Short mmCIF file of C-alpha atoms in Angstrom, two decimals:
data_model
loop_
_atom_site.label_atom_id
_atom_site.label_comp_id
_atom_site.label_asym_id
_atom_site.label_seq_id
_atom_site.Cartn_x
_atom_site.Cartn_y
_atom_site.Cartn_z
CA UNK H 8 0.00 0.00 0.00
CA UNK H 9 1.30 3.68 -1.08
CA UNK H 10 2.34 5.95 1.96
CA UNK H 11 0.46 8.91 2.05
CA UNK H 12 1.56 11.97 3.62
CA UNK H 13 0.12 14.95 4.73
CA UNK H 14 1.24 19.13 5.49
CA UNK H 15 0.92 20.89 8.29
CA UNK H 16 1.83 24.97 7.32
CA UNK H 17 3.44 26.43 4.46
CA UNK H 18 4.92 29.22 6.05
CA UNK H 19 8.08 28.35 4.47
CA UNK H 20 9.18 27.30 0.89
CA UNK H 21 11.15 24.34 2.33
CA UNK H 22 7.57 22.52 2.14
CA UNK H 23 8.21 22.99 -1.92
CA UNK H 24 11.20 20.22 -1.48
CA UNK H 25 9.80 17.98 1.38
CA UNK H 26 6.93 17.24 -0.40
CA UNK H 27 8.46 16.80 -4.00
CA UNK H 28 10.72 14.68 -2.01
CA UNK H 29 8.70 12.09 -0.29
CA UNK H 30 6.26 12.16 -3.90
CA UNK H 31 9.95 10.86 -5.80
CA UNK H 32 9.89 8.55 -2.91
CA UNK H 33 6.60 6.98 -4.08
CA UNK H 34 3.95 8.20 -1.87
CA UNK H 35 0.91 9.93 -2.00
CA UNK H 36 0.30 13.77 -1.19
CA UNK H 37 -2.93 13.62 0.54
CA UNK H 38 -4.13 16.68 1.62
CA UNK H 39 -2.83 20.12 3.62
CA UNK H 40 -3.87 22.50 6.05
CA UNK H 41 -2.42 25.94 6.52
CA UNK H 42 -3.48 29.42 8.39
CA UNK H 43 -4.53 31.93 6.63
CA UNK H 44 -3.07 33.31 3.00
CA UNK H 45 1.16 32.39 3.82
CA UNK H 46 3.08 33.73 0.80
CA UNK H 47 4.56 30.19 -0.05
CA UNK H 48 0.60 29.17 -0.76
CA UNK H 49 0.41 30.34 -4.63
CA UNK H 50 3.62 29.01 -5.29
CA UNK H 51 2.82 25.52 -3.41
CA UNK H 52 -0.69 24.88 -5.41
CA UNK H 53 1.08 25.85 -8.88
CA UNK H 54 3.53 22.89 -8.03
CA UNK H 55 1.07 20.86 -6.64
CA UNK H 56 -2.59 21.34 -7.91
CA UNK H 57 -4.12 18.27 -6.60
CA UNK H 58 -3.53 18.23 -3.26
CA UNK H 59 -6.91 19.18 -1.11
CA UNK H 60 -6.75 21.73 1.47
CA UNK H 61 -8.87 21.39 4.77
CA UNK H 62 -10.18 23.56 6.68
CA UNK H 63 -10.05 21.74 10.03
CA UNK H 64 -6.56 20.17 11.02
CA UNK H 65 -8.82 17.28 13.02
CA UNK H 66 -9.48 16.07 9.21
CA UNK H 67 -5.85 15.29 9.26
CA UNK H 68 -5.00 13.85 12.86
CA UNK H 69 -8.13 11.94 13.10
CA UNK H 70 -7.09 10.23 9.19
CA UNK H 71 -5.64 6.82 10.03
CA UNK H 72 -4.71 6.28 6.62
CA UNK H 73 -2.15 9.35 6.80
CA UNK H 74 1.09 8.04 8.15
CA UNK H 75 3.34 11.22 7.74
CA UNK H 76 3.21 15.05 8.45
CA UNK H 77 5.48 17.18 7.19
CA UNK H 78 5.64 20.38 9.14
CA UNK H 79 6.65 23.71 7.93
CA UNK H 80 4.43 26.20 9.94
CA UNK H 81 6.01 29.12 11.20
CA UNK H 82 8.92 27.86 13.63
CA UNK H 83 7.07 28.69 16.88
CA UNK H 84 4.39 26.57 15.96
CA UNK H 85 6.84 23.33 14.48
CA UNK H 86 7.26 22.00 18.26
CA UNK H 87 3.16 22.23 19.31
CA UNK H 88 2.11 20.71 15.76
CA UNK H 89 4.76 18.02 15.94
CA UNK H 90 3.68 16.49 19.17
CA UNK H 91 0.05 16.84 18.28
CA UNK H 92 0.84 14.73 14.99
CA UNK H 93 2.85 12.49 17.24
CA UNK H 94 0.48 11.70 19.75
CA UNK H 95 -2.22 11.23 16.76
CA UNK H 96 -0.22 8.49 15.72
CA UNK H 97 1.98 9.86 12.65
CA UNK H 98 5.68 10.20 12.54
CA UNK H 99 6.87 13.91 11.06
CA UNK H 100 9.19 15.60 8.80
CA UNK H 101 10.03 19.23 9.64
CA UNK H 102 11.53 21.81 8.15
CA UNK H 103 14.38 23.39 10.47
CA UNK H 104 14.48 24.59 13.27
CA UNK H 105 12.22 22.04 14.64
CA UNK H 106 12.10 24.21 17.70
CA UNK H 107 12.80 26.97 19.56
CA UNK H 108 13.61 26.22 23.11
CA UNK H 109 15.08 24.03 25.01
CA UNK H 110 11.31 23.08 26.96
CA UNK H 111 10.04 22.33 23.69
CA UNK H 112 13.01 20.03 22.60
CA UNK H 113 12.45 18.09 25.83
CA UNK H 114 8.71 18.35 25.65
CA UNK H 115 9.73 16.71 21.69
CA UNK H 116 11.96 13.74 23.02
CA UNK H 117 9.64 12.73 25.90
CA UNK H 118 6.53 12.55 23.16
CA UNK H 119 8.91 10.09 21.32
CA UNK H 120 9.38 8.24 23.64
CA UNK H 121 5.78 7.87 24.99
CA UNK H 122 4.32 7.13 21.11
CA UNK H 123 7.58 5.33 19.51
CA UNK H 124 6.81 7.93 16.27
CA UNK H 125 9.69 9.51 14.11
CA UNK H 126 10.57 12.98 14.45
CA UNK H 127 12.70 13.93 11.26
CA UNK H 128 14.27 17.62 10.62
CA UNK H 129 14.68 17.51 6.82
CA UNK H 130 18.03 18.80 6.96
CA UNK H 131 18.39 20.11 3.26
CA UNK H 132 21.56 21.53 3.24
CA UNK H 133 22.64 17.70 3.66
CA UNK H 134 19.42 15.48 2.24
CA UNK H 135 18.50 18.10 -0.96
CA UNK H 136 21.90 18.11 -2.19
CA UNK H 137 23.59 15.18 -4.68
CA UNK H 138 27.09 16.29 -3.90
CA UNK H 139 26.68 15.15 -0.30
CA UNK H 140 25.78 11.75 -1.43
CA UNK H 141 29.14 11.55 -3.82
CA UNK H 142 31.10 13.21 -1.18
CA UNK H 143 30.14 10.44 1.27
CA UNK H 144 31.35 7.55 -0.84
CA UNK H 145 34.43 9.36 -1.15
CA UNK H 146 34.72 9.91 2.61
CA UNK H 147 33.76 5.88 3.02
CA UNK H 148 36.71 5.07 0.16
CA UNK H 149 39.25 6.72 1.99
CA UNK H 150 40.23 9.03 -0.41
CA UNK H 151 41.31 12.20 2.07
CA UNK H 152 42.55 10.05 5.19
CA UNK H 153 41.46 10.52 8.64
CA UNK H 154 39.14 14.01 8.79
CA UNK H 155 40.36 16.71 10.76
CA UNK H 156 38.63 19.88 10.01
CA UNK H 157 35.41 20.85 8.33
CA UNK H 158 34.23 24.50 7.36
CA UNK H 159 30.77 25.04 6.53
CA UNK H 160 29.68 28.34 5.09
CA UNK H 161 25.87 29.55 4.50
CA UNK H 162 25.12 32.85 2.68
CA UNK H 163 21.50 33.47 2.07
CA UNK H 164 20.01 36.19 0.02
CA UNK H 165 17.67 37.85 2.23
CA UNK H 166 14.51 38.69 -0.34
CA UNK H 167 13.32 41.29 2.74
CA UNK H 168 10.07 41.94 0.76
CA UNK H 169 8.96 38.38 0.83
CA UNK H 170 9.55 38.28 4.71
CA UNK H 171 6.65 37.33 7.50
CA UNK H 172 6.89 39.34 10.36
CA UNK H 173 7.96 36.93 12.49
CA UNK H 174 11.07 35.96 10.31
CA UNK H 175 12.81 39.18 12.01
CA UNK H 176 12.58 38.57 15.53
CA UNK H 177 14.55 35.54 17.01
CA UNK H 178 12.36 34.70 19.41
CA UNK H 179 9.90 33.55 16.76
CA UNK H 180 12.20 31.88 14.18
CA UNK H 181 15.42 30.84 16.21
CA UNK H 182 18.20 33.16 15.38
CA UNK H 183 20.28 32.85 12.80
CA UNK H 184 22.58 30.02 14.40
CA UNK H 185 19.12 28.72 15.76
CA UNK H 186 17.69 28.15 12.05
CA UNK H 187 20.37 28.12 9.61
CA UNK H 188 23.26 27.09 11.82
CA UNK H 189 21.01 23.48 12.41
CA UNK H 190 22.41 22.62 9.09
CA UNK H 191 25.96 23.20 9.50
CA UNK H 192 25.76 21.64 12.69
CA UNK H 193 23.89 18.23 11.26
CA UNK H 194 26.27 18.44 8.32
CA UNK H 195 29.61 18.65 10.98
CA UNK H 196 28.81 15.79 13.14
CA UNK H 197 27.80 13.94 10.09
CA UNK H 198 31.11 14.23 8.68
CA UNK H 199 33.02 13.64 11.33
CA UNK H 200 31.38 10.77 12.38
CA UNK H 201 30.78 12.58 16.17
CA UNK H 202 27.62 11.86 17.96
CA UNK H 203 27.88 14.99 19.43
CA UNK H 204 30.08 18.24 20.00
CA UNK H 205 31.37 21.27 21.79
CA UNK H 206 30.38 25.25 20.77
CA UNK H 207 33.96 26.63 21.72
CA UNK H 208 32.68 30.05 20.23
CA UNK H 209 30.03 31.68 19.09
CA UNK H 210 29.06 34.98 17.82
CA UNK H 211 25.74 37.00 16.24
CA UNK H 212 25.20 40.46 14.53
CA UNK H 213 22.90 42.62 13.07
CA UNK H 214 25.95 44.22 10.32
CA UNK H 215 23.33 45.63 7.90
CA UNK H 216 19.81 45.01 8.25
CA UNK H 217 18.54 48.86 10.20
CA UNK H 218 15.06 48.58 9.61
CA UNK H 219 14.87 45.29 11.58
CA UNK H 220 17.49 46.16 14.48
CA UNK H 221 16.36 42.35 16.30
CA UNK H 222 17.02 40.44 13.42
CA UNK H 223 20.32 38.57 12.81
CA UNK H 224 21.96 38.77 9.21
CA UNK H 225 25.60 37.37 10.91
CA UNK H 226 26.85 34.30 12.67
CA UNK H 227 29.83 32.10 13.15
CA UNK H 228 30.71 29.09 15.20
CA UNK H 229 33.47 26.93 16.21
CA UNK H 230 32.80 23.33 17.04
CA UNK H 231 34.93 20.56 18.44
CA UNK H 232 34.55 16.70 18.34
CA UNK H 233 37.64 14.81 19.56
CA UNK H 234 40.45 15.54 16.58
CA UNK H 235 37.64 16.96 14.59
CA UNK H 236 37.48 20.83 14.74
CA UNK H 237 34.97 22.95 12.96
CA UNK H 238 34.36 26.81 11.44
CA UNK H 239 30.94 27.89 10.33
CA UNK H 240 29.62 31.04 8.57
CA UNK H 241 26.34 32.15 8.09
CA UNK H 242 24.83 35.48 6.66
CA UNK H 243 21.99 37.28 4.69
CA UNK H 244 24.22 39.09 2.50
CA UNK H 245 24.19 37.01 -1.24
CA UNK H 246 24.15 40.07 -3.79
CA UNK H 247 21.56 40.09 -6.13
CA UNK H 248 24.30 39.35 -9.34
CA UNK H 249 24.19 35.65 -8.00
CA UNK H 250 22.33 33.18 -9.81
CA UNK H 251 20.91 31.60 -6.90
CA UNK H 252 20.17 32.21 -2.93
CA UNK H 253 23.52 31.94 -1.37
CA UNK H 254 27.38 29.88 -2.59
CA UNK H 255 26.90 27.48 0.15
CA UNK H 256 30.57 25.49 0.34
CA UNK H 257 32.00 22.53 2.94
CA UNK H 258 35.49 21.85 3.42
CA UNK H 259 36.67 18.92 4.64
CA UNK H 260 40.15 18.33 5.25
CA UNK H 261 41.84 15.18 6.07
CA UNK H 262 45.16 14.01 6.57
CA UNK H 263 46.00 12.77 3.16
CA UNK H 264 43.89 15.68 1.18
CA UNK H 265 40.43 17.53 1.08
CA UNK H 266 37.21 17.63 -0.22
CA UNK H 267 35.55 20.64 -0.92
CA UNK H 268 31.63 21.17 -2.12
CA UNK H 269 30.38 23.75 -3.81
CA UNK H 270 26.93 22.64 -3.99
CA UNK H 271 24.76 25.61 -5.45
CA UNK H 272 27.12 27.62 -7.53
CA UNK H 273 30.99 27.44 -8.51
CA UNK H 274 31.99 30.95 -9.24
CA UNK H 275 34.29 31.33 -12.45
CA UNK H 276 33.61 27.80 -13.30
CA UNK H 277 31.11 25.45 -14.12
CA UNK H 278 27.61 26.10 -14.78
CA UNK H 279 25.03 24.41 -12.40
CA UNK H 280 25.57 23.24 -8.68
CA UNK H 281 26.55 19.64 -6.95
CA UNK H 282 30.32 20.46 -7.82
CA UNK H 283 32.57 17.62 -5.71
CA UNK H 284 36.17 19.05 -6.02
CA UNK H 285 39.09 16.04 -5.02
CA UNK H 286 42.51 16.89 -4.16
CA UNK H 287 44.96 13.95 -2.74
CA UNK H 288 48.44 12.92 -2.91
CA UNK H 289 47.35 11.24 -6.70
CA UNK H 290 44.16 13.27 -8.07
CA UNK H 291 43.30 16.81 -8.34
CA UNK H 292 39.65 16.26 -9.34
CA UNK H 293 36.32 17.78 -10.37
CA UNK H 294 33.58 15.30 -10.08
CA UNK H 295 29.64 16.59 -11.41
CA UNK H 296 27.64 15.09 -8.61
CA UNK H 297 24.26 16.24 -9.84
CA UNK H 298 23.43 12.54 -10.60
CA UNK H 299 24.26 10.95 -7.50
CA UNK H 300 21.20 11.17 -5.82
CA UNK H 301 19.40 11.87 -2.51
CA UNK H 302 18.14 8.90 -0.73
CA UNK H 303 16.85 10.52 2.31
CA UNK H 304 13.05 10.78 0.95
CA UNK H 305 13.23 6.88 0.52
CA UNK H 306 14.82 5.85 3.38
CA UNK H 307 12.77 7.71 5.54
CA UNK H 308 9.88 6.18 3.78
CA UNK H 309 11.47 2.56 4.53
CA UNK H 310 11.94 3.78 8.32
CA UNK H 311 8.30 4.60 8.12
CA UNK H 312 7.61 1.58 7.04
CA UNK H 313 9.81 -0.36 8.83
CA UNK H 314 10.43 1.46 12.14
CA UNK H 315 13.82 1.27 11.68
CA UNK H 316 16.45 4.53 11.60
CA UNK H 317 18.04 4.38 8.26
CA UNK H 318 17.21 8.70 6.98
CA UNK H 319 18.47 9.69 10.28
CA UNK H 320 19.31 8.55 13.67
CA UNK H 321 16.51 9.97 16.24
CA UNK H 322 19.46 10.47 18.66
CA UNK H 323 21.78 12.58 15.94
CA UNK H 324 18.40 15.13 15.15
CA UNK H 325 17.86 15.69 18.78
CA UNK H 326 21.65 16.56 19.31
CA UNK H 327 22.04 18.82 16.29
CA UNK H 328 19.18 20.98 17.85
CA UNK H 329 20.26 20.90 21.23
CA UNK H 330 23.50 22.40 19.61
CA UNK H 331 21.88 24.95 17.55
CA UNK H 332 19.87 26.24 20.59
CA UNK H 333 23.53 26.21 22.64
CA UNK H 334 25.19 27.82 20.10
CA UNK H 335 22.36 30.67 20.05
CA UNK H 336 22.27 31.08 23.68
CA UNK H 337 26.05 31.53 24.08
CA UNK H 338 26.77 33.44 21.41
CA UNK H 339 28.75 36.94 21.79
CA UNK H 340 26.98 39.92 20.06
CA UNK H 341 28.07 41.96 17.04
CA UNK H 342 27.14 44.61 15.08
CA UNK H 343 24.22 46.87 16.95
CA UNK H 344 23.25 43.98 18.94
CA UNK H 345 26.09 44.14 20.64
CA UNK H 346 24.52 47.60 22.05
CA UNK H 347 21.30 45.82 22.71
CA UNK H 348 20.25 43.97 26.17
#
């Protein structure tokens, strides 16, 4: 029997991916249920034109047949609508961050536990993006020795005019290290092979955004994990001459080479994204990963299926928030902020 899924909010256009990605999978788009007139909506029933919306979210809970939520509601909601689909007897798939505070993330875990359901951030950074798939095999051959650093950097174009309200104050969507820095933490501790890490440093600044003086367009973190040390650097500042939203990169540097990704743009270079770049003691390499797949979609339908943990360890999505949130709370001020209390 197909899987069919469901949508809780489509406050943000990360529901665009999660759904197309779980529909490649093989399963069925059921139905969705969203407040009020989000700007994602026209763009969401363009892509997908057959999928009902209801009116009443009950329709959805109380719909044995529905096996999976996907959750992208604004982030203050993610937490409440994730338990409620829990406890209604459907695993989730959320967009990041899958909360906000640390209550919430052990209000999450304890729901987990009491309903054995899967709660899945759909890290995309990591589970959109072919080049991570190539760049694992290459990791799992051996090809750069034993990894000792990784540097993750996320530039965003900031599209200000297309912005909810509550996208500007951190207390509603996270902070930048909250929200984006979730993926460079999932994306470090998958790399390395840690179960979990330390936020040596951590900083935050509003550099250039005025008319939103709350709102953080800077970050940066360090991380350690054993022999495995990390940088991280995330902004709002892509300029509009760039094809796409932001030249998101990862470096990873072992002891017999590197591997770096440039997995949405490669400046100077090639056209397109999912460029895998090799450099050893024997090859100097450019490999075009755009064929090599992304197998989370399936494999979290199989865990579905299966109750197994092949997508994404519960244990390794509960960490990289508890991170994120760390790294947020810690972090030293820049910019105005730091003339803020």
């Amino acid at each position: 029997m197909t899987l069919k899924f469901a949508a809780f909010g489509l406050d943000h256009r990360h529901i665009y991916g999660m759904s197309q990605g779980m529909i490649d999978a093989g399963c069925t788009f059921a139905a969705y249920w969203t407040e009020g007139e989000p700007q994602p909506l026209a763009g969401f029933t363009k892509r997908f034109p057959d999928v009902a919306r209801v009116t009443n979210i009950d329709e959805i809970l109380n719909d044995e047949t529905i096996q999976l939520v996907l959750i992208a509601a604004a982030p203050k909601d993610r937490a409440r609508l994730s338990i409620e689909a829990m406890r209604h007897g459907k695993d989730v798939m959320l967009d990041k961050p899958g909360c906000l505070t640390p209550q919430e993330l052990v209000d999450i875990e304890a729901t987990i536990k009491a309903t054995r359901r899967i709660w899945s951030i759909n890290f995309s950074e990591r589970f959109e993006v072919p080049a991570v798939t190539l760049c694992d095999q290459l990791l799992a051959e051996g090809r750069i020795g034993e990894v000792v650093h990784i540097m993750a950097v996320g530039p965003h174009r900031l599209n200000a005019q297309m912005r909810p309200d509550w996208f500007w104050l951190p207390s509603e969507y996270g902070g930048i290290l909250g929200d984006i820095g979730a993926h460079q933490i999932d994306q470090f501790l998958h790399f390395s092979g840690a179960e979990t890490a330390e936020i040596t440093r951590s900083t935050v600044g509003n550099m250039n955004t005025p008319a939103h003086p709350k709102f953080q367009d800077f970050g940066e973190m360090n991380l350690s994990a054993g022999r495995v040390q990390g940088y991280v650097r995330l902004d709002w500042f892509t300029p509009d001459a760039a094809p796409n939203w932001g030249d998101g990169r990862v470096t990873i540097v072992g002891t017999e080479g590197y591997i770096e990704l440039r997995k949405y743009m490669d400046i100077g270079g090639q056209a397109g994204g999912d460029h895998v770049f090799l450099v050893n003691g024997t090859e100097c390499t450019r490999f075009d990963a755009s064929n090599a797949g992304t197998p989370y979609f399936a494999h979290l339908r199989h865990d579905i299926e299966n109750r197994t943990e092949t997508a994404c360890p519960q244990r390794h999505t509960l960490t990289v928030m508890r991170l994120a949130m760390e790294a947020q709370n810690q972090a030293i001020r820049l910019g105005t902020l730091a003339d803020r209390h």
